[in-house]
Tab-separated table of C-alpha atoms in Angstrom:
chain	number	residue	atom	x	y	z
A	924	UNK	CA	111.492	95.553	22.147
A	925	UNK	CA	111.270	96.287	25.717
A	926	UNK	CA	111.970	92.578	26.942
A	927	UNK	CA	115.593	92.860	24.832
A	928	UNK	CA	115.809	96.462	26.507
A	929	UNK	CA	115.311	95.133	30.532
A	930	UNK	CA	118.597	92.328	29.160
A	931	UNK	CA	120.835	95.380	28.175
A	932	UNK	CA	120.216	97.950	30.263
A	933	UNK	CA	120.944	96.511	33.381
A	934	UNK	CA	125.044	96.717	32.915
A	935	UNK	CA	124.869	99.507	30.632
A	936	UNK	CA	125.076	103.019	32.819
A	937	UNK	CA	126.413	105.485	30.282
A	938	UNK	CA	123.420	105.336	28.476
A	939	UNK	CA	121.377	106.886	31.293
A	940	UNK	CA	122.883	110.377	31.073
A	941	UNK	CA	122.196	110.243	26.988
A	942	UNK	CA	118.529	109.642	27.891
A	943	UNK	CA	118.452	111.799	30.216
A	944	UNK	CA	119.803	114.515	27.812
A	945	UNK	CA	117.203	113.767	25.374
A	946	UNK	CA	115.171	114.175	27.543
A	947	UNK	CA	115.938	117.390	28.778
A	948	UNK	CA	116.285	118.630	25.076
A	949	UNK	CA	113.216	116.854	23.780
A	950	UNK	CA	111.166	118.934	26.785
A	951	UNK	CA	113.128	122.401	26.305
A	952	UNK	CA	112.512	122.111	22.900
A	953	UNK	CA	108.446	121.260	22.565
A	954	UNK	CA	108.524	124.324	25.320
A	955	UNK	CA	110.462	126.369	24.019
A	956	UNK	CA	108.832	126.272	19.964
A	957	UNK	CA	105.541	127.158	21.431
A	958	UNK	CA	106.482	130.276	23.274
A	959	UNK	CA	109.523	131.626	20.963
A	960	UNK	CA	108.990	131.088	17.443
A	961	UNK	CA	105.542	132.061	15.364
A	962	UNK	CA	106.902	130.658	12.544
A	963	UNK	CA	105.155	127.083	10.587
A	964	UNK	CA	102.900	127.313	13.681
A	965	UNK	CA	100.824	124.442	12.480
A	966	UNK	CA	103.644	122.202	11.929
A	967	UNK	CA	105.430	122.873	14.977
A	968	UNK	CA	102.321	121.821	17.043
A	969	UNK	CA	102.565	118.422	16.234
A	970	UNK	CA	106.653	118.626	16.568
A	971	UNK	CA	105.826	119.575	20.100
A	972	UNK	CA	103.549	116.749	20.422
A	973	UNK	CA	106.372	114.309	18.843
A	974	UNK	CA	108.742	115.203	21.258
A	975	UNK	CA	107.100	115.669	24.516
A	976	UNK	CA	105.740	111.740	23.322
A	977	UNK	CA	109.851	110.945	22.529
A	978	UNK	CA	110.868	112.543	26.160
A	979	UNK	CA	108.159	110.121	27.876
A	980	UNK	CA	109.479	107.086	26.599
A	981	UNK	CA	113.089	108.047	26.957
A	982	UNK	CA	112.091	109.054	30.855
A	983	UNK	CA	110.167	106.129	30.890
A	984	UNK	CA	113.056	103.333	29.680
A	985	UNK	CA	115.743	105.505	32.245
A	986	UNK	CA	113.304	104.932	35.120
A	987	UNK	CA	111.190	101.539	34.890
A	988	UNK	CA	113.788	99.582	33.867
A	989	UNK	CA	116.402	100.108	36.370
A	990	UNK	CA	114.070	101.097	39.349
A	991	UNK	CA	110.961	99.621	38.828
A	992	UNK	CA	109.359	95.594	40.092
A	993	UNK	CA	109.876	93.171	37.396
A	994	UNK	CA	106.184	92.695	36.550
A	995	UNK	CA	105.561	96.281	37.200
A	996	UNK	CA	108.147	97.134	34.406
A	997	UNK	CA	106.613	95.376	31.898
A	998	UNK	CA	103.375	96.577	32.439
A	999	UNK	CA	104.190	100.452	32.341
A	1000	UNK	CA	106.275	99.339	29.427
A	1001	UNK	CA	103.615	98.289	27.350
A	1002	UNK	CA	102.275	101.604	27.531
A	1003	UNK	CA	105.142	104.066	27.113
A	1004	UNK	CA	106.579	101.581	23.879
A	1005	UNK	CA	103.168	103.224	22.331
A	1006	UNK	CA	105.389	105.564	21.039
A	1007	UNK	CA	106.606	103.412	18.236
A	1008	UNK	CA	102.689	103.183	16.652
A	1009	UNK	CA	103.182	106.770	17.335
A	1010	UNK	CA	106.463	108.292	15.996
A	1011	UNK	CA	105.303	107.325	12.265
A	1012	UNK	CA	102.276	109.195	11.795
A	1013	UNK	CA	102.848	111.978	13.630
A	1014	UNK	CA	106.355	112.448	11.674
A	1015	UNK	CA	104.409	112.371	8.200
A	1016	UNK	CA	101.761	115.020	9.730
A	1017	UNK	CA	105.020	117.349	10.868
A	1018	UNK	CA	106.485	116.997	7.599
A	1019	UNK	CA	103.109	117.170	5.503
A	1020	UNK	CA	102.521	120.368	7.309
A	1021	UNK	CA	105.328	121.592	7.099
A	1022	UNK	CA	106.164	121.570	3.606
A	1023	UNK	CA	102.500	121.351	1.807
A	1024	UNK	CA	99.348	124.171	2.137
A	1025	UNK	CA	96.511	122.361	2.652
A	1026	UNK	CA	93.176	123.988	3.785
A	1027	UNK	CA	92.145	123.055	6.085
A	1028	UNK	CA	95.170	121.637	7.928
A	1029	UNK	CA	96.400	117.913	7.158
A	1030	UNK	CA	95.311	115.616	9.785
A	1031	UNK	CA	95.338	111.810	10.725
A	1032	UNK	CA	92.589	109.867	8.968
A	1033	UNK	CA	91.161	106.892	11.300
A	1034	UNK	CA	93.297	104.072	9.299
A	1035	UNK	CA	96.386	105.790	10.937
A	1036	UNK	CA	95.015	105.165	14.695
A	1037	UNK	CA	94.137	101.662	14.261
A	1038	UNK	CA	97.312	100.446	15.260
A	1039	UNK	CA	98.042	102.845	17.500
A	1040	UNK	CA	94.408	101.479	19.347
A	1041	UNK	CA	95.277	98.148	19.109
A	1042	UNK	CA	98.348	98.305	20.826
A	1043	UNK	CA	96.934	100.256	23.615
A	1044	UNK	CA	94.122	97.325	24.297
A	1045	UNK	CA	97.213	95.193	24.376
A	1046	UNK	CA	99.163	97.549	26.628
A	1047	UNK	CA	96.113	97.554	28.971
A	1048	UNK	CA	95.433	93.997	29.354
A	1049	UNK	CA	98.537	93.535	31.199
A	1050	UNK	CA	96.398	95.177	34.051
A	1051	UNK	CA	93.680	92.319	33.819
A	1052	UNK	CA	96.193	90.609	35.769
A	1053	UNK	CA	97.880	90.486	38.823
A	1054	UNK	CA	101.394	90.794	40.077
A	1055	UNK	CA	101.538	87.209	40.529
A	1056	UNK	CA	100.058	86.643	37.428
A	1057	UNK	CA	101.770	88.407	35.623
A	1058	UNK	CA	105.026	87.221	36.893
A	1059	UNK	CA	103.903	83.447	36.108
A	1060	UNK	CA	103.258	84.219	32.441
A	1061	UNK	CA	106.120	86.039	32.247
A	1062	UNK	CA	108.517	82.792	33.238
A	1063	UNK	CA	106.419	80.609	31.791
A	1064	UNK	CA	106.912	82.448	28.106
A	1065	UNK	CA	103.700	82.629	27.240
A	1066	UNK	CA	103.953	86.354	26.429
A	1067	UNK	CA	106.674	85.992	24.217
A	1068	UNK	CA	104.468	86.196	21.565
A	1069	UNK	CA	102.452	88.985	22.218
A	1070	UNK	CA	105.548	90.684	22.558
A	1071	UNK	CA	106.968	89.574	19.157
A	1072	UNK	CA	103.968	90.308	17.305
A	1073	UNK	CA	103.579	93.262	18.723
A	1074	UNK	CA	107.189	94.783	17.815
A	1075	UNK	CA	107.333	92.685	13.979
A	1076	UNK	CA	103.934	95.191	13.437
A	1077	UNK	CA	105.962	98.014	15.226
A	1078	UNK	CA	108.766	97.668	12.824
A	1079	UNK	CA	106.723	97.646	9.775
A	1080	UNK	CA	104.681	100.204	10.844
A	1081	UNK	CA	107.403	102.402	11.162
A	1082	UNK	CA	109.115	101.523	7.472
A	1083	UNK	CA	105.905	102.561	5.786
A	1084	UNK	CA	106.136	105.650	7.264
A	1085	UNK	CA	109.332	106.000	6.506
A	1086	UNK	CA	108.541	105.566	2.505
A	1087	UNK	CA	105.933	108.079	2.680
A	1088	UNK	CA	107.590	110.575	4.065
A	1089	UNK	CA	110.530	110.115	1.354
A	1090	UNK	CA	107.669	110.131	-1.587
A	1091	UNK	CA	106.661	113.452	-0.058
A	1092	UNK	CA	109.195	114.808	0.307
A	1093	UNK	CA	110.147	113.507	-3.783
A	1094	UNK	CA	106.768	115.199	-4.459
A	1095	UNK	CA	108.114	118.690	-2.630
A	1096	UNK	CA	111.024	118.480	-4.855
A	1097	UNK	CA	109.124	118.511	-7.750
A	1098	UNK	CA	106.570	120.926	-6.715
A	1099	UNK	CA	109.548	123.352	-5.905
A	1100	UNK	CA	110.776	123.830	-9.287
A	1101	UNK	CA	107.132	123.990	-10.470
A	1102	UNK	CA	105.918	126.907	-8.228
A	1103	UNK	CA	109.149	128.775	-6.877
A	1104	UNK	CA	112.017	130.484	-8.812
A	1105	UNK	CA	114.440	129.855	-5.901
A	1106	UNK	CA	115.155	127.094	-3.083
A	1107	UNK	CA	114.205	127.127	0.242
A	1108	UNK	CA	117.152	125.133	1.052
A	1109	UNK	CA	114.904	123.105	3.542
A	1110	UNK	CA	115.810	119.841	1.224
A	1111	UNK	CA	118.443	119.522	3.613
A	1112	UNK	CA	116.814	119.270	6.739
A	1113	UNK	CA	114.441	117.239	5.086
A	1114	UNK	CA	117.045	114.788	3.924
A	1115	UNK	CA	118.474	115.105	7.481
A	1116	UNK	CA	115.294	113.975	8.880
A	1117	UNK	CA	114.628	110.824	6.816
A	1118	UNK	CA	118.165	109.514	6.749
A	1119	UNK	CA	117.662	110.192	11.115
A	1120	UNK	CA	114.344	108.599	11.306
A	1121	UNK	CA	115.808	105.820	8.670
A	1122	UNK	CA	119.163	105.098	11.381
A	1123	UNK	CA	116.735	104.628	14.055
A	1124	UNK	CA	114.895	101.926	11.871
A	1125	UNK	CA	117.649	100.265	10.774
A	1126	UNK	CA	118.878	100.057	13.964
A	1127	UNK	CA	116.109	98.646	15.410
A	1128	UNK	CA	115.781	95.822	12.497
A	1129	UNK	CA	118.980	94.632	13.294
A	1130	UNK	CA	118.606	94.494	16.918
A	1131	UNK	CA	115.336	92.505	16.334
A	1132	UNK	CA	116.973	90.213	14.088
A	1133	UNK	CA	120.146	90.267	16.220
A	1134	UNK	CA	117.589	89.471	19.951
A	1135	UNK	CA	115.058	87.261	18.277
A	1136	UNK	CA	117.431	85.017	15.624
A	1137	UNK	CA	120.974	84.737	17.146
A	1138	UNK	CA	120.267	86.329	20.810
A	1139	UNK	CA	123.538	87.740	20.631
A	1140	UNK	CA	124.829	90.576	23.266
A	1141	UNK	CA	126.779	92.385	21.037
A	1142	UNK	CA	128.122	96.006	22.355
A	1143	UNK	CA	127.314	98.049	19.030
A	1144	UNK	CA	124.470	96.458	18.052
A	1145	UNK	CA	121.865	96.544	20.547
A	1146	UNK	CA	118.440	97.891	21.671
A	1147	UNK	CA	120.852	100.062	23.449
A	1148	UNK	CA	121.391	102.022	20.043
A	1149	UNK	CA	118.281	102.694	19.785
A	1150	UNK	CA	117.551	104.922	22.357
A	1151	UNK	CA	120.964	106.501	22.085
A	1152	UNK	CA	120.124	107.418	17.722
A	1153	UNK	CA	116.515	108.485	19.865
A	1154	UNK	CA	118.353	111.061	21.569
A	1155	UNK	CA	120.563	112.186	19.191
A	1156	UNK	CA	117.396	112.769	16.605
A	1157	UNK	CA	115.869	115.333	19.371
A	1158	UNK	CA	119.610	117.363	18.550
A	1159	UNK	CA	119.460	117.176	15.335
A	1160	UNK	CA	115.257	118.559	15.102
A	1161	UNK	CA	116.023	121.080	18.003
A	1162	UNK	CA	119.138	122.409	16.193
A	1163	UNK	CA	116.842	123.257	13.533
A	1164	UNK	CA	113.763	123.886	14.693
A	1165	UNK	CA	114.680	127.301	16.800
A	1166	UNK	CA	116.048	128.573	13.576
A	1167	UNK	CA	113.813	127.423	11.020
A	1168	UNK	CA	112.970	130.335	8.348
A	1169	UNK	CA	109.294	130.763	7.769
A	1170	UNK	CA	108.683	128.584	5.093
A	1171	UNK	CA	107.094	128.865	1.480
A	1172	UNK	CA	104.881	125.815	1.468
A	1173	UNK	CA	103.454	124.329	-1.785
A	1174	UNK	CA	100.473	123.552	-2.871
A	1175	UNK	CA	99.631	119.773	-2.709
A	1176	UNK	CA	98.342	119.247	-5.974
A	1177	UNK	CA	96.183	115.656	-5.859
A	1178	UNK	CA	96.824	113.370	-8.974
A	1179	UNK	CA	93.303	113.713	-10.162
A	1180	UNK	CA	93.271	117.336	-10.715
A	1181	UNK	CA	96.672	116.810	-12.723
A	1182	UNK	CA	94.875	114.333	-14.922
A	1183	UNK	CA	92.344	116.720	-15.944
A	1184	UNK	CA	93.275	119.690	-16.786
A	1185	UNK	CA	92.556	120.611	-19.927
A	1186	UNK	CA	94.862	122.185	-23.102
A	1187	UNK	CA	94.564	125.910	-23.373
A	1188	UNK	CA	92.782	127.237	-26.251
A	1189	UNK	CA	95.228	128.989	-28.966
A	1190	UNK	CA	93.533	132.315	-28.117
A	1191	UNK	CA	94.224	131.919	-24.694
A	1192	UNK	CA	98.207	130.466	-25.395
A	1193	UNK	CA	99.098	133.263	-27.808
A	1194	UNK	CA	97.453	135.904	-24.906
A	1195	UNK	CA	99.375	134.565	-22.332
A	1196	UNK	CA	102.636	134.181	-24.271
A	1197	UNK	CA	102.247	137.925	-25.304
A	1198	UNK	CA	101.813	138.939	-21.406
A	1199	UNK	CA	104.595	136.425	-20.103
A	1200	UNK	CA	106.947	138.010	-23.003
A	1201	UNK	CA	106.560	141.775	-21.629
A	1202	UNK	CA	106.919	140.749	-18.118
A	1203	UNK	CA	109.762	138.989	-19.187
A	1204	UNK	CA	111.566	142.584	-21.265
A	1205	UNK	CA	109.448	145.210	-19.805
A	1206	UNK	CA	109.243	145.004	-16.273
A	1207	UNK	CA	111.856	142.537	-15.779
A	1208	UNK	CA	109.809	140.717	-13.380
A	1209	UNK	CA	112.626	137.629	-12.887
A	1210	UNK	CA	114.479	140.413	-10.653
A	1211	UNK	CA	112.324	139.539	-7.860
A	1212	UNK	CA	114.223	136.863	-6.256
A	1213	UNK	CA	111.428	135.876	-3.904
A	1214	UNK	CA	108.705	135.481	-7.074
A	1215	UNK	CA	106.751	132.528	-7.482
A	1216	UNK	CA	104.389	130.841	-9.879
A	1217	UNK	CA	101.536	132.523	-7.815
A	1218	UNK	CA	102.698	135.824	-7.985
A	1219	UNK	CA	103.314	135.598	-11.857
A	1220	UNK	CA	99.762	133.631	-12.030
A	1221	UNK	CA	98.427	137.138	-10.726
A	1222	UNK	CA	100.536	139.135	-12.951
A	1223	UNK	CA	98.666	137.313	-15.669
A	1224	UNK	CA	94.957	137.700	-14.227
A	1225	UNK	CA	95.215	133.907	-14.666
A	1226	UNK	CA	95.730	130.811	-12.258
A	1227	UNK	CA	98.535	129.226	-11.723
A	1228	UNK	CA	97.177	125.813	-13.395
A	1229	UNK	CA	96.982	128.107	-16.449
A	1230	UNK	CA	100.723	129.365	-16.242
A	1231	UNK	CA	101.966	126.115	-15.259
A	1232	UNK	CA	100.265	124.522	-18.365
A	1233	UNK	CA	101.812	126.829	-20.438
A	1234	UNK	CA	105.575	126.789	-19.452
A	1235	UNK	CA	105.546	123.003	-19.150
A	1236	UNK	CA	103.760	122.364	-22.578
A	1237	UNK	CA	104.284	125.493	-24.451
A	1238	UNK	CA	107.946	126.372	-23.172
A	1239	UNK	CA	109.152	122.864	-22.275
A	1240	UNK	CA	110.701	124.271	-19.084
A	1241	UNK	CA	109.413	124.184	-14.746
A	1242	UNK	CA	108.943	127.605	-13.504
A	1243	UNK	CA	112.391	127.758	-11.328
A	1244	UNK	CA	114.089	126.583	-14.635
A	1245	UNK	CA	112.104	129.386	-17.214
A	1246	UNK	CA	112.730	132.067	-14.415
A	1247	UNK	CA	116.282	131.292	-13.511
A	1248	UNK	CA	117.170	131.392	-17.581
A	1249	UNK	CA	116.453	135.024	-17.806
A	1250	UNK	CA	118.458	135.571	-14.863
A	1251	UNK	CA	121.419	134.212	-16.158
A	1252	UNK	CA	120.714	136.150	-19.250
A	1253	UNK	CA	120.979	138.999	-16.882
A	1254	UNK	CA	123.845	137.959	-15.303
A	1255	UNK	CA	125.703	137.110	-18.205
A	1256	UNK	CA	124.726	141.084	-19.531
A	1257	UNK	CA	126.128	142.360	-16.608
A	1258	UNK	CA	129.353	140.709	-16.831
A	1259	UNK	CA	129.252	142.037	-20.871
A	1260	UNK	CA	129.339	145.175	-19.843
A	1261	UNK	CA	132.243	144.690	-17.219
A	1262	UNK	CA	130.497	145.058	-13.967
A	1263	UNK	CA	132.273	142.576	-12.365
A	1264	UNK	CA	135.461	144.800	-12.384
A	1265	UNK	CA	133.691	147.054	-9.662
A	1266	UNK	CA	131.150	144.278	-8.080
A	1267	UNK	CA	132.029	140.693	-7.249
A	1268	UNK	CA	130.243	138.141	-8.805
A	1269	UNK	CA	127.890	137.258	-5.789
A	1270	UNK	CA	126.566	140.923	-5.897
A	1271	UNK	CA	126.044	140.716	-9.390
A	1272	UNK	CA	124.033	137.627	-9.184
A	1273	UNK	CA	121.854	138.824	-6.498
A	1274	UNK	CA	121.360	141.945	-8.794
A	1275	UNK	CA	120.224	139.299	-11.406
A	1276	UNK	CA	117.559	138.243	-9.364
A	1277	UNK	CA	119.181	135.119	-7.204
A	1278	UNK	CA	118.890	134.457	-3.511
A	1279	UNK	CA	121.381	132.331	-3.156
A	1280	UNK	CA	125.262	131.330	-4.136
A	1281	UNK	CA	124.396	127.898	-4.820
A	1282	UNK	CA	121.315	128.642	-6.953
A	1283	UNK	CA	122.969	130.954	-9.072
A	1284	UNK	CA	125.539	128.559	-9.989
A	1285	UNK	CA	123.218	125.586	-10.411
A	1286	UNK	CA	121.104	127.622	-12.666
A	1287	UNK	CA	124.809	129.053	-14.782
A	1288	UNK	CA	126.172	125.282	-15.119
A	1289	UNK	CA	122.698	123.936	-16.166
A	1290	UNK	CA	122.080	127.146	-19.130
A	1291	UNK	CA	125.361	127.591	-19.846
A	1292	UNK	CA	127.240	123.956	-18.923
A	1293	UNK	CA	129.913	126.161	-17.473
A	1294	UNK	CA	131.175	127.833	-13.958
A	1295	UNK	CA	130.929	131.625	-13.902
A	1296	UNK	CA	134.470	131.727	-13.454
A	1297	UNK	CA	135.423	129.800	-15.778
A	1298	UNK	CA	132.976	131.725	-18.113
A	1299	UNK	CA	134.909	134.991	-17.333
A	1300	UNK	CA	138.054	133.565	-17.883
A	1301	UNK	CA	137.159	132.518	-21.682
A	1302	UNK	CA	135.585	135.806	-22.498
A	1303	UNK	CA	138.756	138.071	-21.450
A	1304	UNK	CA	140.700	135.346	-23.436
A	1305	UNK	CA	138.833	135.920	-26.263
């Protein structure tokens, strides 16, 4: 990777202020989230650590390569391109943090470091040499392998990561709708994430491919991209980042303990359905549009296992969808009664119990296959 890089960057100058940019941004921004914000303070520890790593390399490939000794560049090289052993795990252990409550906190298991070690003892055997040395093997090719190697296991490294991080995120999906009545709406900076880390791959196969099978110089596609989609993903995390909400994060429930829970007794399922039912009329307890499956759990003098069992066997429905049913219910009442002459239908739906616009109409076109508008429109015609 860094070989291809030395070839390209040498007549390419506008790429030097974007680096230097990300830079900039990349240390602002692993400053900055310490000192300002308090909120997903685990998470944001190793987003710090992510981009001060990012902002090294991106210093490192605007300074060694256009001011540094030949030899010498290679060598530093070698250690800064660490980064890309790097960048994958400590991306899954933002996100995992981020999203899942785990106690105690998520971190790297020794299998994730391996590579990480290995190419450091590469990095560092550069040094075993001399200038001279180094130089020779250099001309003669004989560390064009190394080099190879060493960015093929890169590359791959990185695409696992990449599928991880989309099957947890999959997995935070699903444990949305099982433990809140509402979204987050941090699926989209999730999304926004893996589709930036998932550019920067892409880009980088193709430059491999492009460098090591048809050594083209082609203007678009180049190692040059990659530092420039580098840049641009320390943007798109900062724009975020300083105004992330404080997040709701699920429990990670392992497969094992899903495999084993056992059926409620029919004592226990008729006591529960009793409880859930005057929750439900009496206290209207769907009105609270920040509730979640722990909160009702406690409700119950229960767990949440317990209530979970029940709506998905017993009631056929995910919490978000059994909760957001009665508020349509109330919704719909409302508009019965002709509320929405003096209250537009927003209000009304936040009165219901929603959080958001685009949750409440999810949850009307999904109960009632229909827009509230529309809806309104057929009941005055009728």
């Amino acid at each position: 990777m860094y070989i291809s890089y030395y070839i390209f960057m040498q007549s390419f100058e506008f790429i030097d202020l974007i680096l230097f940019l990300g830079a900039s941004q990349g240390i602002f921004l692993a400053v900055t989230l310490q000192l300002v914000t308090k909120k997903n303070k685990a998470a944001n520890k190793i987003l710090s650590l992510l981009l001060l790593l990012v902002t090294i390399t991106l210093l490192g490939r605007m300074l060694y390569f256009k001011y540094a000794t030949y030899a010498f560049t290679y060598r530093i090289a070698a250690l800064v391109d660490v980064i890309i052993f790097v960048f994958g795990p400590l991306s899954y252990m933002y996100i995992r943090r981020l999203i899942f409550n785990e106690k105690p906190g998520f971190r790297l298991s020794l299998p994730h470091f391996i590579p990480i070690l290995g190419y450091l003892v590469f990095g560092f055997s550069s040094y075993t040499y001399t200038i001279s040395e180094w130089k020779e093997l250099l001309a003669q090719g004989a560390l064009n392998l190394p080099f190879f190697i060493t960015e093929t296991a890169g590359i791959i490294s990185n695409i696992v990561y990449v599928f991880l991080i989309a099957n947890m995120i999959k997995k935070y999906k699903k444990e949305q709708q099982e433990n809140l009545s509402y979204f987050q709406g941090l699926l989209s900076y999730l999304h926004t994430y893996i589709i930036a880390v998932s550019l920067f791959v892409i880009a980088w196969i193709f430059s491999y491919i492009n460098f090591n099978l048809y050594y083209l110089n082609l203007n678009y596609i180049s190692y040059n991209l990659i530092w420039v989609l580098i840049s641009a993903f320390v943007f798109v995390i900062g724009f975020y980042s300083l105004k992330q909400p404080d997040i709701f994060r699920m429990p990670l429930i392992k497969e094992q303990e899903t495999n084993v829970k056992e059926r409620l007794s029919q004592e226990t399922i008729l006591q529960l359905k009793d409880s859930l039912e005057k929750l439900i009329v009496d206290e209207k307890i769907y009105l609270n549009h920040k509730l979640t499956l722990a909160d009702l759990a406690k409700k119950l003098d229960t767990t949440t296992n317990n209530v979970s069992w029940l709506l998905n066997n017993i009631h056929k429905s995910t919490f978000y969808d059994f909760i957001n049913k009665y508020r349509v219910k109330e919704f719909v009442r409302k508009i019965h009664k002709g509320e929405h002459h003096q209250h537009t239908l927003l209000a009304l739906s936040m009165d219901a119990g929603f959080n958001s616009k685009s949750t409440f109409n999810k949850a009307f076109k999904a109960e009632l296959n229909d827009t509230p508008s529309n809806y309104i429109k057929k009941l005055t015609t009728t």
